[in-house]
Coordinates of C-alpha atoms in Angstrom, one line a residue:
G97 CA -29.0 -51.5 -41.5
R98 CA -31.5 -51.8 -38.5
L99 CA -34.5 -50.7 -40.4
R100 CA -33.7 -53.0 -43.4
A101 CA -33.3 -55.9 -40.9
G102 CA -36.9 -55.3 -39.7
G103 CA -38.1 -55.6 -43.4
A104 CA -38.1 -51.9 -44.3
H105 CA -37.1 -50.6 -47.6
C106 CA -34.6 -47.7 -47.2
E107 CA -33.4 -45.3 -49.6
L108 CA -30.1 -43.4 -48.9
V109 CA -29.4 -39.9 -50.0
D110 CA -26.2 -38.4 -49.4
G111 CA -25.8 -35.5 -47.2
A112 CA -23.5 -33.5 -49.5
R113 CA -25.8 -34.1 -52.4
L114 CA -29.0 -33.0 -50.4
A115 CA -27.3 -29.8 -49.3
R116 CA -26.0 -29.2 -52.9
E117 CA -28.9 -30.3 -54.9
G118 CA -31.8 -29.6 -52.5
E119 CA -35.2 -31.4 -53.4
A120 CA -33.8 -32.9 -56.6
A121 CA -31.8 -35.3 -54.5
L122 CA -34.9 -36.5 -52.9
P123 CA -37.5 -39.4 -54.0
D124 CA -39.7 -38.1 -56.8
V125 CA -42.8 -40.1 -55.7
T126 CA -45.9 -39.5 -53.8
R127 CA -47.3 -41.6 -51.2
D128 CA -50.8 -41.7 -52.6
A129 CA -49.5 -43.6 -55.6
L130 CA -48.1 -46.5 -53.6
P131 CA -49.8 -49.0 -51.3
D132 CA -48.7 -49.2 -47.6
A133 CA -46.1 -52.1 -47.9
T134 CA -42.9 -50.7 -46.5
Y135 CA -41.4 -48.2 -44.0
D136 CA -38.7 -45.6 -44.7
A137 CA -36.7 -43.4 -46.6
L138 CA -33.5 -42.4 -45.1
P139 CA -31.7 -39.3 -46.1
N140 CA -27.8 -38.8 -45.5
A141 CA -26.0 -41.2 -43.2
P142 CA -27.8 -44.3 -41.9
P143 CA -27.6 -45.1 -38.1
D144 CA -25.1 -47.9 -38.7
G145 CA -22.4 -45.2 -39.6
T146 CA -22.0 -45.9 -43.3
H147 CA -22.8 -43.5 -46.1
G148 CA -24.9 -43.8 -49.2
A149 CA -23.2 -42.6 -52.2
P150 CA -25.1 -40.1 -54.6
H151 CA -27.4 -41.7 -56.9
D152 CA -30.7 -41.5 -58.8
A153 CA -32.4 -44.6 -57.6
R154 CA -35.9 -44.5 -57.1
P155 CA -38.1 -47.0 -55.2
D156 CA -40.2 -49.7 -56.9
A157 CA -44.0 -49.2 -57.5
G158 CA -45.7 -50.8 -54.4
R159 CA -43.9 -49.0 -51.7
S160 CA -44.6 -45.9 -49.8
W161 CA -42.6 -43.6 -47.6
H162 CA -43.8 -43.8 -44.0
G163 CA -41.0 -41.8 -42.6
V164 CA -37.7 -40.0 -43.0
V165 CA -34.8 -40.2 -40.6
H166 CA -32.5 -37.1 -40.9
C167 CA -28.9 -38.2 -40.0
G168 CA -27.0 -35.7 -41.9
A169 CA -25.8 -33.7 -38.8
L170 CA -24.2 -36.8 -37.2
D171 CA -21.0 -36.2 -39.2
A172 CA -20.5 -32.6 -37.8
A173 CA -17.2 -32.3 -35.8
A174 CA -17.7 -32.4 -31.9
V175 CA -15.9 -29.5 -30.3
T176 CA -13.4 -30.1 -27.5
A177 CA -11.9 -27.6 -25.2
G178 CA -9.2 -25.6 -26.7
A179 CA -9.8 -27.1 -30.3
A180 CA -10.2 -24.1 -32.3
S181 CA -10.0 -25.5 -35.7
D182 CA -12.6 -28.1 -34.8
A183 CA -14.8 -25.5 -33.2
K184 CA -14.6 -23.3 -36.3
A185 CA -15.6 -26.2 -38.6
A186 CA -18.6 -27.0 -36.4
A187 CA -19.8 -23.6 -36.6
T188 CA -19.5 -23.1 -40.4
Q189 CA -21.5 -26.3 -41.0
S190 CA -24.4 -24.7 -39.0
D191 CA -24.8 -22.4 -41.9
S192 CA -26.2 -25.1 -44.2
L193 CA -28.2 -26.9 -41.7
F194 CA -27.3 -30.1 -43.3
G195 CA -29.8 -30.0 -46.1
L196 CA -32.7 -29.8 -43.7
P197 CA -34.4 -26.8 -45.4
A198 CA -34.6 -28.6 -48.6
L199 CA -36.1 -31.6 -46.7
A200 CA -38.7 -29.4 -45.2
R201 CA -39.7 -28.1 -48.6
W202 CA -40.0 -31.6 -50.0
L203 CA -42.1 -32.9 -47.2
G204 CA -44.4 -29.7 -48.0
T205 CA -45.1 -31.3 -51.4
R206 CA -46.2 -34.7 -50.1
N207 CA -50.0 -35.3 -49.5
P208 CA -49.9 -36.9 -46.9
P209 CA -46.4 -36.4 -45.8
P210 CA -44.0 -39.0 -44.3
R211 CA -42.9 -38.3 -40.8
L212 CA -39.7 -36.8 -40.1
W213 CA -37.2 -37.7 -37.3
I214 CA -34.1 -35.6 -36.9
A215 CA -31.1 -37.1 -35.2
T216 CA -28.2 -35.1 -33.6
C217 CA -25.2 -35.9 -31.4
G218 CA -24.0 -33.8 -28.5
A219 CA -26.4 -30.9 -29.4
Q220 CA -28.3 -30.6 -26.2
R221 CA -27.2 -30.4 -22.5
V222 CA -29.8 -32.5 -20.7
R223 CA -28.3 -33.2 -17.1
D224 CA -25.6 -32.3 -14.8
G225 CA -22.1 -33.1 -16.1
D226 CA -23.3 -33.2 -19.6
S227 CA -22.1 -30.5 -22.2
V228 CA -22.9 -29.4 -25.6
R229 CA -20.1 -30.7 -27.9
A230 CA -21.8 -29.9 -31.4
P231 CA -23.4 -26.4 -31.4
S232 CA -23.6 -26.5 -35.0
Q233 CA -26.2 -29.2 -34.7
A234 CA -28.5 -27.4 -32.2
P235 CA -30.4 -25.3 -34.6
L236 CA -32.0 -28.5 -35.9
W237 CA -34.0 -28.8 -32.7
A238 CA -35.5 -25.3 -33.1
I239 CA -36.4 -26.2 -36.6
G240 CA -37.9 -29.4 -35.3
R241 CA -40.1 -27.6 -32.8
S242 CA -41.3 -25.0 -35.5
M243 CA -42.0 -27.8 -37.7
A244 CA -44.2 -29.7 -35.1
L245 CA -46.3 -26.5 -35.2
E246 CA -46.3 -25.7 -38.8
M247 CA -46.5 -29.2 -40.2
P248 CA -47.8 -31.6 -37.5
A249 CA -48.6 -34.2 -40.0
A250 CA -45.0 -34.7 -41.1
W251 CA -43.6 -34.5 -37.4
G252 CA -41.9 -37.5 -35.9
G253 CA -39.4 -36.3 -33.3
L254 CA -36.0 -35.1 -32.2
I255 CA -33.3 -37.5 -31.0
D256 CA -30.0 -36.4 -29.4
L257 CA -27.5 -39.3 -29.1
G258 CA -24.6 -39.4 -26.7
I259 CA -21.2 -38.1 -28.0
D260 CA -19.5 -41.2 -26.5
S261 CA -21.9 -43.9 -27.9
T262 CA -21.0 -46.4 -30.6
A263 CA -22.4 -46.6 -34.0
A264 CA -24.3 -49.8 -33.0
Q265 CA -25.7 -48.2 -29.9
D266 CA -26.8 -45.2 -31.9
A267 CA -28.5 -47.6 -34.4
E268 CA -30.3 -49.3 -31.7
S269 CA -31.5 -46.1 -30.0
L270 CA -32.9 -44.7 -33.2
W271 CA -34.7 -48.0 -33.9
H272 CA -36.4 -47.8 -30.5
E273 CA -37.4 -44.1 -30.9
L274 CA -38.8 -44.7 -34.3
A275 CA -41.3 -47.2 -32.7
A276 CA -41.8 -45.2 -29.5
Q277 CA -45.0 -43.1 -28.8
G278 CA -45.7 -40.1 -26.7
E279 CA -42.4 -38.1 -26.7
D280 CA -40.9 -36.2 -29.4
Q281 CA -37.9 -34.6 -27.9
V282 CA -35.4 -37.3 -26.5
A283 CA -31.8 -37.6 -25.5
R284 CA -30.1 -40.8 -25.2
R285 CA -27.1 -41.1 -22.7
G286 CA -25.9 -44.8 -22.6
T287 CA -28.8 -46.7 -21.5
A288 CA -30.8 -43.7 -20.2
R289 CA -33.7 -42.3 -22.2
L290 CA -34.1 -38.7 -21.1
C291 CA -37.3 -36.7 -22.3
A292 CA -37.5 -32.9 -22.5
R293 CA -39.6 -31.2 -19.6
L294 CA -40.0 -27.6 -18.8
D295 CA -39.0 -27.0 -15.2
A296 CA -38.4 -23.7 -13.1
A297 CA -35.0 -22.3 -13.4
A298 CA -32.7 -22.3 -10.4
P299 CA -32.6 -18.7 -8.6
L300 CA -30.0 -16.3 -10.1
P301 CA -26.7 -15.8 -8.2
A302 CA -26.5 -12.7 -6.1
G303 CA -24.4 -9.8 -6.7
R304 CA -23.7 -7.7 -10.1
P305 CA -20.6 -7.7 -12.4
A306 CA -17.8 -5.2 -11.8
L307 CA -16.9 -3.8 -15.2
A308 CA -13.8 -2.1 -16.3
G309 CA -13.8 1.6 -16.6
A310 CA -10.9 1.5 -19.1
G311 CA -12.3 -1.3 -21.2
S312 CA -14.8 -1.4 -24.1
Y313 CA -18.0 -3.1 -24.1
I314 CA -19.5 -3.9 -27.4
V315 CA -23.3 -4.3 -28.0
T316 CA -24.2 -5.8 -31.6
G317 CA -27.5 -4.6 -32.9
G318 CA -26.9 -1.8 -30.7
L319 CA -28.8 1.0 -32.4
G320 CA -32.3 -0.2 -31.5
S321 CA -34.4 0.0 -28.4
L322 CA -32.8 -3.3 -27.1
G323 CA -29.4 -2.0 -27.6
A324 CA -30.0 1.3 -25.9
R325 CA -31.4 -0.7 -22.9
F326 CA -28.3 -2.7 -22.6
A327 CA -25.9 0.5 -22.9
R328 CA -27.6 1.9 -19.9
W329 CA -27.3 -1.4 -18.0
L330 CA -23.5 -1.4 -18.7
V331 CA -22.9 2.0 -17.9
A332 CA -24.7 1.8 -14.6
R333 CA -22.2 -1.1 -13.8
G334 CA -19.1 0.8 -14.5
A335 CA -18.5 0.4 -18.3
G336 CA -16.2 3.3 -19.5
H337 CA -16.4 3.0 -23.2
L338 CA -19.5 1.7 -25.1
V339 CA -19.5 0.5 -28.7
L340 CA -22.8 0.2 -30.5
T341 CA -22.7 -1.5 -33.8
S342 CA -25.2 -2.1 -36.5
R343 CA -24.8 -3.3 -40.1
S344 CA -26.4 -0.1 -41.6
G345 CA -25.0 2.4 -39.0
R346 CA -28.4 3.8 -38.8
A347 CA -30.6 3.9 -35.6
S348 CA -33.7 2.0 -35.8
D349 CA -35.1 3.8 -32.8
P350 CA -33.8 7.5 -33.0
Q351 CA -35.6 8.5 -29.9
A352 CA -34.0 5.8 -27.9
L353 CA -30.5 6.6 -29.2
Q354 CA -31.0 10.3 -28.5
A355 CA -32.1 9.6 -25.0
L356 CA -29.1 7.4 -24.3
H357 CA -26.9 10.3 -25.3
E358 CA -28.7 12.6 -23.1
H359 CA -28.4 10.1 -20.1
L360 CA -24.8 9.8 -20.6
H361 CA -24.2 13.6 -20.8
S362 CA -26.2 14.0 -17.6
A363 CA -25.4 11.1 -15.5
H364 CA -22.1 9.5 -16.7
P365 CA -20.2 12.4 -18.3
G366 CA -17.0 10.3 -18.1
T367 CA -18.4 7.6 -20.3
T368 CA -17.5 7.5 -24.1
L369 CA -20.0 6.3 -26.7
Q370 CA -19.0 5.1 -30.1
I371 CA -21.1 4.0 -33.1
V372 CA -19.6 1.7 -35.6
P373 CA -21.5 0.5 -38.8
V374 CA -20.2 -3.1 -38.9
D375 CA -22.0 -6.4 -39.7
A376 CA -21.5 -8.7 -36.8
A377 CA -21.5 -11.6 -39.4
D378 CA -18.4 -10.1 -41.1
G379 CA -15.4 -11.8 -39.3
A380 CA -12.8 -9.6 -40.8
A381 CA -14.5 -6.5 -39.9
M382 CA -15.0 -7.5 -36.4
R383 CA -11.6 -8.7 -36.0
A384 CA -10.4 -5.1 -37.3
L385 CA -12.8 -3.5 -34.8
F386 CA -11.3 -5.5 -31.9
E387 CA -7.7 -4.6 -33.0
R388 CA -8.5 -0.9 -33.2
L389 CA -10.0 -0.9 -29.7
R390 CA -6.9 -2.7 -28.5
V391 CA -4.5 -0.4 -29.9
S392 CA -6.4 2.5 -28.4
G393 CA -5.8 1.4 -25.1
R394 CA -9.5 0.3 -24.5
P395 CA -9.5 -3.4 -25.2
V396 CA -12.8 -5.4 -25.5
R397 CA -13.8 -6.6 -22.0
G398 CA -17.3 -7.6 -22.7
V399 CA -20.0 -8.2 -25.3
V400 CA -23.7 -8.2 -25.7
H401 CA -24.9 -9.8 -28.9
A402 CA -28.3 -8.5 -29.8
A403 CA -28.1 -8.4 -33.5
A404 CA -30.8 -10.3 -35.4
A405 CA -32.6 -10.7 -38.6
F406 CA -36.3 -11.4 -38.3
D407 CA -38.9 -12.3 -41.0
A408 CA -41.9 -14.6 -41.2
V409 CA -41.7 -17.2 -43.9
P410 CA -43.2 -20.8 -43.7
L411 CA -40.9 -23.7 -43.7
A412 CA -42.1 -25.2 -47.0
R413 CA -41.5 -21.8 -48.7
R414 CA -38.3 -20.5 -47.2
S415 CA -35.2 -20.4 -49.7
D416 CA -31.8 -21.4 -48.9
A417 CA -30.7 -17.8 -49.4
S418 CA -33.5 -16.7 -46.9
W419 CA -32.0 -19.1 -44.3
R420 CA -28.5 -17.9 -44.8
E421 CA -29.7 -14.3 -44.4
A422 CA -31.7 -15.1 -41.3
L423 CA -29.0 -17.1 -39.7
A424 CA -26.0 -15.0 -40.3
A425 CA -26.2 -12.3 -37.8
K426 CA -27.0 -14.7 -34.9
V427 CA -24.9 -17.7 -35.7
Q428 CA -21.9 -16.4 -37.4
G429 CA -22.1 -13.1 -35.5
A430 CA -22.0 -15.0 -32.2
W431 CA -19.2 -17.4 -33.5
H432 CA -16.9 -14.4 -34.4
L433 CA -17.4 -12.8 -30.9
H434 CA -16.6 -16.1 -29.3
E435 CA -13.3 -16.5 -31.1
L436 CA -12.3 -13.0 -30.5
T437 CA -12.8 -13.0 -26.8
R438 CA -11.7 -16.5 -25.8
G439 CA -8.2 -15.7 -25.6
Q440 CA -8.6 -12.4 -23.3
P441 CA -10.0 -11.4 -20.0
T442 CA -13.8 -11.1 -20.5
D443 CA -16.1 -9.8 -17.9
L444 CA -19.3 -10.8 -19.6
F445 CA -20.6 -12.6 -22.8
V446 CA -24.3 -12.2 -23.2
L447 CA -26.2 -13.6 -26.0
C448 CA -29.8 -12.3 -26.8
S449 CA -31.8 -15.3 -27.7
S450 CA -35.7 -15.8 -27.8
V451 CA -38.3 -18.2 -26.3
T452 CA -38.9 -19.3 -30.0
A453 CA -35.8 -21.5 -29.5
L454 CA -37.4 -23.2 -26.6
L455 CA -41.0 -23.6 -28.0
G456 CA -40.5 -23.1 -31.7
A457 CA -42.8 -20.7 -33.7
K458 CA -44.9 -20.9 -36.9
G459 CA -43.1 -18.9 -39.7
L460 CA -40.2 -18.3 -37.5
A461 CA -38.1 -21.4 -37.7
A462 CA -35.0 -19.7 -39.0
Y463 CA -35.1 -17.1 -36.3
A464 CA -35.6 -19.8 -33.7
A465 CA -32.8 -21.8 -35.5
G466 CA -30.5 -18.9 -34.8
N467 CA -31.5 -18.4 -31.2
E468 CA -31.1 -22.2 -30.4
F469 CA -27.5 -21.8 -31.6
L470 CA -26.9 -19.1 -29.2
G471 CA -28.1 -21.3 -26.3
A472 CA -25.9 -24.0 -27.5
L473 CA -22.7 -21.8 -27.8
A474 CA -23.3 -20.5 -24.2
E475 CA -23.5 -23.9 -22.9
M476 CA -20.4 -24.9 -24.7
R477 CA -18.5 -21.8 -23.6
R478 CA -19.4 -22.7 -19.8
G479 CA -18.1 -26.2 -20.4
M480 CA -14.9 -24.6 -21.4
G481 CA -14.6 -22.4 -18.4
L482 CA -15.5 -19.2 -20.4
P483 CA -18.3 -16.8 -19.3
A484 CA -21.5 -17.0 -21.1
T485 CA -25.1 -16.0 -20.4
C486 CA -28.0 -16.6 -23.0
V487 CA -31.4 -14.9 -22.4
D488 CA -34.3 -16.3 -24.1
W489 CA -36.4 -13.1 -24.2
G490 CA -40.2 -13.0 -24.7
T491 CA -42.1 -10.5 -26.6
W492 CA -40.8 -6.9 -26.0
A493 CA -43.1 -3.9 -25.4
E494 CA -41.9 -2.3 -28.5
P495 CA -43.6 -4.3 -31.3
R496 CA -41.9 -2.4 -34.1
E497 CA -38.5 -4.0 -33.0
A498 CA -40.0 -7.6 -33.7
L499 CA -41.8 -6.6 -36.8
R500 CA -39.2 -4.8 -38.9
T501 CA -37.5 -7.2 -41.3
R502 CA -34.0 -6.1 -41.0
R503 CA -30.6 -7.1 -39.4
G504 CA -29.4 -4.9 -36.8

């Protein structure tokens, strides 16, 4: 509505259709064939809160696509403390990414491409007192940061709207950001315009967690070098029973696992180690594992989520199936762990993310997106009064861990 009032031609693409049909739902025109007369294509919901119905309308000759505003995530449910059903719905939607992968592939066919702006709502914590209310939207920020590196000619910016703003306020905020210059990561909170800056982190609190000798501590993706390192760390702090999981049940680093066995035998003979072949993304299997540990008298008291899938594929060539595979371990796995621990005493809840979530990375948009979800989930949990720590790791010394295309 606001764009049209400014004289722009807008074409609305329904979000459900975009997710279902992919590129077929988008305009079948090239900018080269049209003179520079008008402004925008607008997929999904426009900023005034109305919705475009599925249709096959195409712009008239004499118009060009100067930009695309992706508003499809704005309908995702916000999460409120204690609202498990809303939270589950929000996490489920993160798997589809609201049609953005199809849009990225479409932009890759334009020469030159229109610029893309991505709108979210409540996906970023930007100041004290703020909280993440829509973790399912957060992966779009990592995709955007990666797109800025891979497809700079198509990049416009990221805009996170306030969870309590009205549709009219959102429309005005989006309108101003489309015309603004110089910033491509912006949050709007009321009348405040907040721009992303990298700042020094606050010092870590002193002390160390005291772990339960009678409890179980799960490390997903636990059969690699990183899992073995975390296992040693947990044992040194009093963990009595370790559960290392991986989808395959095979150690990606047998030497590290053997060294861990020897370390436990010599330095911590009272600690028990259990290896379980289970996919962290399989909710039923994870619930069964938690129940078995509870019945055994060693209930889960903490988790370290280190499972991941890593492959390098450019945005314009990544298929929907590839997106689902890359996101499953981190996003679905983390959500299952969140739901399974939220109602019981938990000493620690650690999520292994990557600096790619913060900076983006060429070819690693899906990996970065999963990591961004982890950070948003940690922020949401802390807002609920639950323990959560998300670590954005840099490059590990063991390069084979990063280069192996597999899920732990």
